[in-house]
Amino acid sequence: MKVAIVGGGVMGEAILAGALDRGVFEPQDVMVIEKVDARRTQLRAAYGVEATAEFGPMGDAGLVVLAVKPQELATVKGRVRPGALILSIMAGVRIATIQEAFDHQFVVRAMPNTPAAIRAGMTAWTAAPGVTVEQRSVARRLLGAIGRELYVDDERKIDMATAVSGSGPAYVFLFIEALIEGAVNVGLPRAQAEELVIQTVAGSAQYLQESGKSAAELRAMVTSPAGTTAAGLLEMERAALRAAIIEGVRAAYARAVELGGPA
């Protein structure tokens, strides 16, 4: 299968690297369509693929990956061959919008996140009704090459996932930043603070995945009555940390819906 990846940025490269690493497709079958000359040079050198600024190769591809910003959809010109699969990772852009833009019915809409760059991503995806079983299998293999994938049968859940797993790494990084600053504030050297915090967050997430317990259960297990954890959590609750996170997700979801335009 010939593959055209439109957009050679962070996520486009993550998909390319993961798919090549897992053997989903071979370098000689890939054309990256990227407007920045320096990026084209980097991608050729790193992955042995062809790269161009022209949109013509889309017409030869059986799989077209749209990895550009939502605002750049109007700049993508060219026809997609009948029977090809379009897989879009553009935040907020609805399947119907993509179908209209390309006069093409076979569209998968996905929302990966940045840990895809190290094959640890989380991607929610859905498909237009006409997408075939074989095309869904291609999408599942491609998205599985960059981490975990979750199919949802309601496109509205993609906007919800955008606000949670798509934007979620930024929320986690902000919490990590704050936790490091707190550690420095009580006297730890920054290098030690970073090591302690990063492993604490990584280990906690892994423990949650493997324990079979809920986050609330594990939090309660760590929190001894009148202990240090209880004191820290009390201050976070007084600062409305939980409410701020919930409202942040709601705001991100509203923006994802807004990016999609009128329904």
PDB file of N, CA and C in Angstrom, residues 95-168:
ATOM      1  N   ILE A  95     -15.680  14.326  10.753  1.00  0.00           N
ATOM      2  CA  ILE A  95     -15.632  13.425   9.598  1.00  0.00           C
ATOM      3  C   ILE A  95     -16.367  14.032   8.414  1.00  0.00           C
ATOM      4  N   ALA A  96     -17.530  14.605   8.653  1.00  0.00           N
ATOM      5  CA  ALA A  96     -18.319  15.184   7.557  1.00  0.00           C
ATOM      6  C   ALA A  96     -17.568  16.311   6.861  1.00  0.00           C
ATOM      7  N   THR A  97     -16.805  17.082   7.638  1.00  0.00           N
ATOM      8  CA  THR A  97     -16.017  18.176   7.059  1.00  0.00           C
ATOM      9  C   THR A  97     -14.935  17.629   6.133  1.00  0.00           C
ATOM     10  N   ILE A  98     -14.281  16.568   6.565  1.00  0.00           N
ATOM     11  CA  ILE A  98     -13.232  15.949   5.750  1.00  0.00           C
ATOM     12  C   ILE A  98     -13.837  15.310   4.502  1.00  0.00           C
ATOM     13  N   GLN A  99     -14.967  14.646   4.662  1.00  0.00           N
ATOM     14  CA  GLN A  99     -15.635  14.033   3.512  1.00  0.00           C
ATOM     15  C   GLN A  99     -15.996  15.079   2.467  1.00  0.00           C
ATOM     16  N   GLU A 100     -16.483  16.213   2.924  1.00  0.00           N
ATOM     17  CA  GLU A 100     -16.852  17.282   2.001  1.00  0.00           C
ATOM     18  C   GLU A 100     -15.620  17.898   1.333  1.00  0.00           C
ATOM     19  N   ALA A 101     -14.557  18.085   2.124  1.00  0.00           N
ATOM     20  CA  ALA A 101     -13.349  18.720   1.590  1.00  0.00           C
ATOM     21  C   ALA A 101     -12.707  17.901   0.483  1.00  0.00           C
ATOM     22  N   PHE A 102     -12.784  16.576   0.595  1.00  0.00           N
ATOM     23  CA  PHE A 102     -12.119  15.708  -0.373  1.00  0.00           C
ATOM     24  C   PHE A 102     -13.093  14.943  -1.274  1.00  0.00           C
ATOM     25  N   ASP A 103     -14.402  15.187  -1.063  1.00  0.00           N
ATOM     26  CA  ASP A 103     -15.414  14.443  -1.811  1.00  0.00           C
ATOM     27  C   ASP A 103     -15.121  12.951  -1.734  1.00  0.00           C
ATOM     28  N   HIS A 104     -14.988  12.479  -0.509  1.00  0.00           N
ATOM     29  CA  HIS A 104     -14.517  11.115  -0.263  1.00  0.00           C
ATOM     30  C   HIS A 104     -15.188  10.582   0.999  1.00  0.00           C
ATOM     31  N   GLN A 105     -15.627   9.325   0.966  1.00  0.00           N
ATOM     32  CA  GLN A 105     -16.437   8.794   2.061  1.00  0.00           C
ATOM     33  C   GLN A 105     -15.666   7.987   3.086  1.00  0.00           C
ATOM     34  N   PHE A 106     -14.501   7.460   2.715  1.00  0.00           N
ATOM     35  CA  PHE A 106     -13.797   6.527   3.606  1.00  0.00           C
ATOM     36  C   PHE A 106     -12.853   7.294   4.532  1.00  0.00           C
ATOM     37  N   VAL A 107     -13.376   7.683   5.695  1.00  0.00           N
ATOM     38  CA  VAL A 107     -12.624   8.558   6.606  1.00  0.00           C
ATOM     39  C   VAL A 107     -12.626   7.972   8.019  1.00  0.00           C
ATOM     40  N   VAL A 108     -11.434   7.929   8.607  1.00  0.00           N
ATOM     41  CA  VAL A 108     -11.265   7.609  10.030  1.00  0.00           C
ATOM     42  C   VAL A 108     -10.776   8.875  10.721  1.00  0.00           C
ATOM     43  N   ARG A 109     -11.370   9.180  11.854  1.00  0.00           N
ATOM     44  CA  ARG A 109     -10.938  10.334  12.653  1.00  0.00           C
ATOM     45  C   ARG A 109     -10.335   9.830  13.952  1.00  0.00           C
ATOM     46  N   ALA A 110      -9.114  10.287  14.252  1.00  0.00           N
ATOM     47  CA  ALA A 110      -8.404   9.807  15.428  1.00  0.00           C
ATOM     48  C   ALA A 110      -7.822  10.973  16.211  1.00  0.00           C
ATOM     49  N   MET A 111      -7.616  10.750  17.508  1.00  0.00           N
ATOM     50  CA  MET A 111      -6.962  11.742  18.343  1.00  0.00           C
ATOM     51  C   MET A 111      -5.877  11.061  19.169  1.00  0.00           C
ATOM     52  N   PRO A 112      -4.635  11.032  18.649  1.00  0.00           N
ATOM     53  CA  PRO A 112      -3.508  10.529  19.440  1.00  0.00           C
ATOM     54  C   PRO A 112      -2.985  11.617  20.367  1.00  0.00           C
ATOM     55  N   ASN A 113      -2.021  11.274  21.206  1.00  0.00           N
ATOM     56  CA  ASN A 113      -1.382  12.302  22.029  1.00  0.00           C
ATOM     57  C   ASN A 113       0.133  12.209  21.916  1.00  0.00           C
ATOM     58  N   THR A 114       0.830  13.167  22.489  1.00  0.00           N
ATOM     59  CA  THR A 114       2.264  13.301  22.235  1.00  0.00           C
ATOM     60  C   THR A 114       3.121  12.134  22.726  1.00  0.00           C
ATOM     61  N   PRO A 115       2.743  11.368  23.752  1.00  0.00           N
ATOM     62  CA  PRO A 115       3.564  10.192  24.077  1.00  0.00           C
ATOM     63  C   PRO A 115       3.646   9.176  22.938  1.00  0.00           C
ATOM     64  N   ALA A 116       2.878   9.384  21.886  1.00  0.00           N
ATOM     65  CA  ALA A 116       3.029   8.555  20.690  1.00  0.00           C
ATOM     66  C   ALA A 116       4.456   8.608  20.158  1.00  0.00           C
ATOM     67  N   ALA A 117       5.168   9.688  20.451  1.00  0.00           N
ATOM     68  CA  ALA A 117       6.542   9.839  19.976  1.00  0.00           C
ATOM     69  C   ALA A 117       7.462   8.762  20.541  1.00  0.00           C
ATOM     70  N   ILE A 118       7.096   8.150  21.682  1.00  0.00           N
ATOM     71  CA  ILE A 118       7.894   7.060  22.249  1.00  0.00           C
ATOM     72  C   ILE A 118       7.068   5.771  22.296  1.00  0.00           C
ATOM     73  N   ARG A 119       6.070   5.659  21.421  1.00  0.00           N
ATOM     74  CA  ARG A 119       5.199   4.474  21.307  1.00  0.00           C
ATOM     75  C   ARG A 119       4.405   4.236  22.588  1.00  0.00           C
ATOM     76  N   ALA A 120       4.101   5.310  23.317  1.00  0.00           N
ATOM     77  CA  ALA A 120       3.340   5.206  24.561  1.00  0.00           C
ATOM     78  C   ALA A 120       2.095   6.068  24.500  1.00  0.00           C
ATOM     79  N   GLY A 121       1.593   6.293  23.299  1.00  0.00           N
ATOM     80  CA  GLY A 121       0.449   7.162  23.117  1.00  0.00           C
ATOM     81  C   GLY A 121      -0.866   6.512  23.512  1.00  0.00           C
ATOM     82  N   MET A 122      -1.895   7.345  23.563  1.00  0.00           N
ATOM     83  CA  MET A 122      -3.273   6.888  23.752  1.00  0.00           C
ATOM     84  C   MET A 122      -4.095   7.547  22.663  1.00  0.00           C
ATOM     85  N   THR A 123      -4.716   6.730  21.824  1.00  0.00           N
ATOM     86  CA  THR A 123      -5.470   7.256  20.685  1.00  0.00           C
ATOM     87  C   THR A 123      -6.899   6.744  20.722  1.00  0.00           C
ATOM     88  N   ALA A 124      -7.854   7.682  20.724  1.00  0.00           N
ATOM     89  CA  ALA A 124      -9.255   7.339  20.506  1.00  0.00           C
ATOM     90  C   ALA A 124      -9.559   7.567  19.028  1.00  0.00           C
ATOM     91  N   TRP A 125     -10.361   6.672  18.432  1.00  0.00           N
ATOM     92  CA  TRP A 125     -10.659   6.834  17.013  1.00  0.00           C
ATOM     93  C   TRP A 125     -12.047   6.307  16.692  1.00  0.00           C
ATOM     94  N   THR A 126     -12.578   6.796  15.577  1.00  0.00           N
ATOM     95  CA  THR A 126     -13.857   6.324  15.083  1.00  0.00           C
ATOM     96  C   THR A 126     -13.828   6.361  13.566  1.00  0.00           C
ATOM     97  N   ALA A 127     -14.829   5.792  12.948  1.00  0.00           N
ATOM     98  CA  ALA A 127     -14.818   5.660  11.494  1.00  0.00           C
ATOM     99  C   ALA A 127     -16.178   5.999  10.910  1.00  0.00           C
ATOM    100  N   ALA A 128     -16.160   6.544   9.689  1.00  0.00           N
ATOM    101  CA  ALA A 128     -17.405   6.777   8.958  1.00  0.00           C
ATOM    102  C   ALA A 128     -18.067   5.429   8.676  1.00  0.00           C
ATOM    103  N   PRO A 129     -19.392   5.408   8.550  1.00  0.00           N
ATOM    104  CA  PRO A 129     -20.100   4.137   8.361  1.00  0.00           C
ATOM    105  C   PRO A 129     -19.598   3.308   7.182  1.00  0.00           C
ATOM    106  N   GLY A 130     -19.153   3.954   6.112  1.00  0.00           N
ATOM    107  CA  GLY A 130     -18.751   3.214   4.925  1.00  0.00           C
ATOM    108  C   GLY A 130     -17.365   2.609   4.986  1.00  0.00           C
ATOM    109  N   VAL A 131     -16.584   2.921   6.018  1.00  0.00           N
ATOM    110  CA  VAL A 131     -15.222   2.393   6.123  1.00  0.00           C
ATOM    111  C   VAL A 131     -15.281   0.874   6.291  1.00  0.00           C
ATOM    112  N   THR A 132     -14.520   0.171   5.482  1.00  0.00           N
ATOM    113  CA  THR A 132     -14.597  -1.287   5.441  1.00  0.00           C
ATOM    114  C   THR A 132     -13.893  -1.929   6.631  1.00  0.00           C
ATOM    115  N   VAL A 133     -14.173  -3.201   6.827  1.00  0.00           N
ATOM    116  CA  VAL A 133     -13.517  -3.970   7.883  1.00  0.00           C
ATOM    117  C   VAL A 133     -12.005  -3.960   7.667  1.00  0.00           C
ATOM    118  N   GLU A 134     -11.569  -4.121   6.434  1.00  0.00           N
ATOM    119  CA  GLU A 134     -10.137  -4.118   6.131  1.00  0.00           C
ATOM    120  C   GLU A 134      -9.509  -2.757   6.437  1.00  0.00           C
ATOM    121  N   GLN A 135     -10.208  -1.675   6.095  1.00  0.00           N
ATOM    122  CA  GLN A 135      -9.685  -0.336   6.379  1.00  0.00           C
ATOM    123  C   GLN A 135      -9.626  -0.071   7.876  1.00  0.00           C
ATOM    124  N   ARG A 136     -10.603  -0.552   8.610  1.00  0.00           N
ATOM    125  CA  ARG A 136     -10.582  -0.402  10.073  1.00  0.00           C
ATOM    126  C   ARG A 136      -9.393  -1.162  10.667  1.00  0.00           C
ATOM    127  N   SER A 137      -9.085  -2.307  10.080  1.00  0.00           N
ATOM    128  CA  SER A 137      -7.945  -3.086  10.537  1.00  0.00           C
ATOM    129  C   SER A 137      -6.646  -2.332  10.287  1.00  0.00           C
ATOM    130  N   VAL A 138      -6.535  -1.670   9.141  1.00  0.00           N
ATOM    131  CA  VAL A 138      -5.357  -0.855   8.828  1.00  0.00           C
ATOM    132  C   VAL A 138      -5.222   0.270   9.852  1.00  0.00           C
ATOM    133  N   ALA A 139      -6.338   0.939  10.140  1.00  0.00           N
ATOM    134  CA  ALA A 139      -6.316   2.032  11.111  1.00  0.00           C
ATOM    135  C   ALA A 139      -5.901   1.530  12.492  1.00  0.00           C
ATOM    136  N   ARG A 140      -6.442   0.389  12.892  1.00  0.00           N
ATOM    137  CA  ARG A 140      -6.124  -0.163  14.213  1.00  0.00           C
ATOM    138  C   ARG A 140      -4.640  -0.523  14.319  1.00  0.00           C
ATOM    139  N   ARG A 141      -4.092  -1.118  13.264  1.00  0.00           N
ATOM    140  CA  ARG A 141      -2.669  -1.484  13.266  1.00  0.00           C
ATOM    141  C   ARG A 141      -1.785  -0.240  13.304  1.00  0.00           C
ATOM    142  N   LEU A 142      -2.145   0.766  12.525  1.00  0.00           N
ATOM    143  CA  LEU A 142      -1.343   1.985  12.480  1.00  0.00           C
ATOM    144  C   LEU A 142      -1.359   2.698  13.824  1.00  0.00           C
ATOM    145  N   LEU A 143      -2.535   2.865  14.405  1.00  0.00           N
ATOM    146  CA  LEU A 143      -2.640   3.568  15.683  1.00  0.00           C
ATOM    147  C   LEU A 143      -2.071   2.738  16.825  1.00  0.00           C
ATOM    148  N   GLY A 144      -2.167   1.420  16.717  1.00  0.00           N
ATOM    149  CA  GLY A 144      -1.574   0.547  17.726  1.00  0.00           C
ATOM    150  C   GLY A 144      -0.058   0.577  17.714  1.00  0.00           C
ATOM    151  N   ALA A 145       0.521   1.011  16.592  1.00  0.00           N
ATOM    152  CA  ALA A 145       1.979   1.090  16.485  1.00  0.00           C
ATOM    153  C   ALA A 145       2.553   2.251  17.294  1.00  0.00           C
ATOM    154  N   ILE A 146       1.711   3.183  17.729  1.00  0.00           N
ATOM    155  CA  ILE A 146       2.196   4.335  18.500  1.00  0.00           C
ATOM    156  C   ILE A 146       1.688   4.308  19.944  1.00  0.00           C
ATOM    157  N   GLY A 147       1.153   3.170  20.379  1.00  0.00           N
ATOM    158  CA  GLY A 147       0.680   3.055  21.750  1.00  0.00           C
ATOM    159  C   GLY A 147      -0.622   2.285  21.821  1.00  0.00           C
ATOM    160  N   ARG A 148      -1.481   2.665  22.729  1.00  0.00           N
ATOM    161  CA  ARG A 148      -2.795   2.034  22.867  1.00  0.00           C
ATOM    162  C   ARG A 148      -3.810   2.763  21.989  1.00  0.00           C
ATOM    163  N   GLU A 149      -4.778   1.988  21.481  1.00  0.00           N
ATOM    164  CA  GLU A 149      -5.847   2.594  20.687  1.00  0.00           C
ATOM    165  C   GLU A 149      -7.190   2.148  21.233  1.00  0.00           C
ATOM    166  N   LEU A 150      -8.172   3.042  21.136  1.00  0.00           N
ATOM    167  CA  LEU A 150      -9.512   2.764  21.639  1.00  0.00           C
ATOM    168  C   LEU A 150     -10.530   3.213  20.605  1.00  0.00           C
ATOM    169  N   TYR A 151     -11.292   2.264  20.070  1.00  0.00           N
ATOM    170  CA  TYR A 151     -12.344   2.613  19.111  1.00  0.00           C
ATOM    171  C   TYR A 151     -13.593   3.062  19.854  1.00  0.00           C
ATOM    172  N   VAL A 152     -14.203   4.158  19.405  1.00  0.00           N
ATOM    173  CA  VAL A 152     -15.476   4.623  19.961  1.00  0.00           C
ATOM    174  C   VAL A 152     -16.479   4.739  18.817  1.00  0.00           C
ATOM    175  N   ASP A 153     -17.721   4.444  19.108  1.00  0.00           N
ATOM    176  CA  ASP A 153     -18.718   4.402  18.037  1.00  0.00           C
ATOM    177  C   ASP A 153     -19.504   5.704  17.892  1.00  0.00           C
ATOM    178  N   ASP A 154     -19.174   6.706  18.689  1.00  0.00           N
ATOM    179  CA  ASP A 154     -19.861   7.995  18.638  1.00  0.00           C
ATOM    180  C   ASP A 154     -18.805   9.073  18.420  1.00  0.00           C
ATOM    181  N   GLU A 155     -18.885   9.796  17.310  1.00  0.00           N
ATOM    182  CA  GLU A 155     -17.854  10.774  16.990  1.00  0.00           C
ATOM    183  C   GLU A 155     -17.738  11.868  18.044  1.00  0.00           C
ATOM    184  N   ARG A 156     -18.815  12.152  18.768  1.00  0.00           N
ATOM    185  CA  ARG A 156     -18.735  13.180  19.807  1.00  0.00           C
ATOM    186  C   ARG A 156     -17.701  12.819  20.872  1.00  0.00           C
ATOM    187  N   LYS A 157     -17.446  11.533  21.056  1.00  0.00           N
ATOM    188  CA  LYS A 157     -16.470  11.103  22.055  1.00  0.00           C
ATOM    189  C   LYS A 157     -15.042  11.436  21.644  1.00  0.00           C
ATOM    190  N   ILE A 158     -14.810  11.701  20.351  1.00  0.00           N
ATOM    191  CA  ILE A 158     -13.475  12.102  19.925  1.00  0.00           C
ATOM    192  C   ILE A 158     -13.145  13.486  20.477  1.00  0.00           C
ATOM    193  N   ASP A 159     -14.118  14.400  20.465  1.00  0.00           N
ATOM    194  CA  ASP A 159     -13.897  15.713  21.080  1.00  0.00           C
ATOM    195  C   ASP A 159     -13.671  15.578  22.584  1.00  0.00           C
ATOM    196  N   MET A 160     -14.392  14.648  23.204  1.00  0.00           N
ATOM    197  CA  MET A 160     -14.196  14.414  24.638  1.00  0.00           C
ATOM    198  C   MET A 160     -12.796  13.866  24.899  1.00  0.00           C
ATOM    199  N   ALA A 161     -12.368  12.913  24.071  1.00  0.00           N
ATOM    200  CA  ALA A 161     -11.030  12.346  24.214  1.00  0.00           C
ATOM    201  C   ALA A 161      -9.963  13.401  23.950  1.00  0.00           C
ATOM    202  N   THR A 162     -10.235  14.320  23.028  1.00  0.00           N
ATOM    203  CA  THR A 162      -9.297  15.406  22.755  1.00  0.00           C
ATOM    204  C   THR A 162      -9.029  16.211  24.023  1.00  0.00           C
ATOM    205  N   ALA A 163     -10.081  16.452  24.792  1.00  0.00           N
ATOM    206  CA  ALA A 163      -9.954  17.242  26.026  1.00  0.00           C
ATOM    207  C   ALA A 163      -9.286  16.460  27.149  1.00  0.00           C
ATOM    208  N   VAL A 164      -9.296  15.137  27.065  1.00  0.00           N
ATOM    209  CA  VAL A 164      -8.765  14.306  28.152  1.00  0.00           C
ATOM    210  C   VAL A 164      -7.384  13.751  27.779  1.00  0.00           C
ATOM    211  N   SER A 165      -7.345  12.804  26.841  1.00  0.00           N
ATOM    212  CA  SER A 165      -6.059  12.190  26.506  1.00  0.00           C
ATOM    213  C   SER A 165      -5.252  13.037  25.531  1.00  0.00           C
ATOM    214  N   GLY A 166      -5.929  13.784  24.650  1.00  0.00           N
ATOM    215  CA  GLY A 166      -5.198  14.627  23.711  1.00  0.00           C
ATOM    216  C   GLY A 166      -4.479  15.770  24.405  1.00  0.00           C
ATOM    217  N   SER A 167      -5.209  16.500  25.234  1.00  0.00           N
ATOM    218  CA  SER A 167      -4.620  17.612  25.986  1.00  0.00           C
ATOM    219  C   SER A 167      -4.006  17.160  27.301  1.00  0.00           C
ATOM    220  N   GLY A 168      -4.355  15.962  27.742  1.00  0.00           N
ATOM    221  CA  GLY A 168      -3.951  15.468  29.056  1.00  0.00           C
ATOM    222  C   GLY A 168      -2.471  15.525  29.365  1.00  0.00           C
TER     223      GLY A 168
END
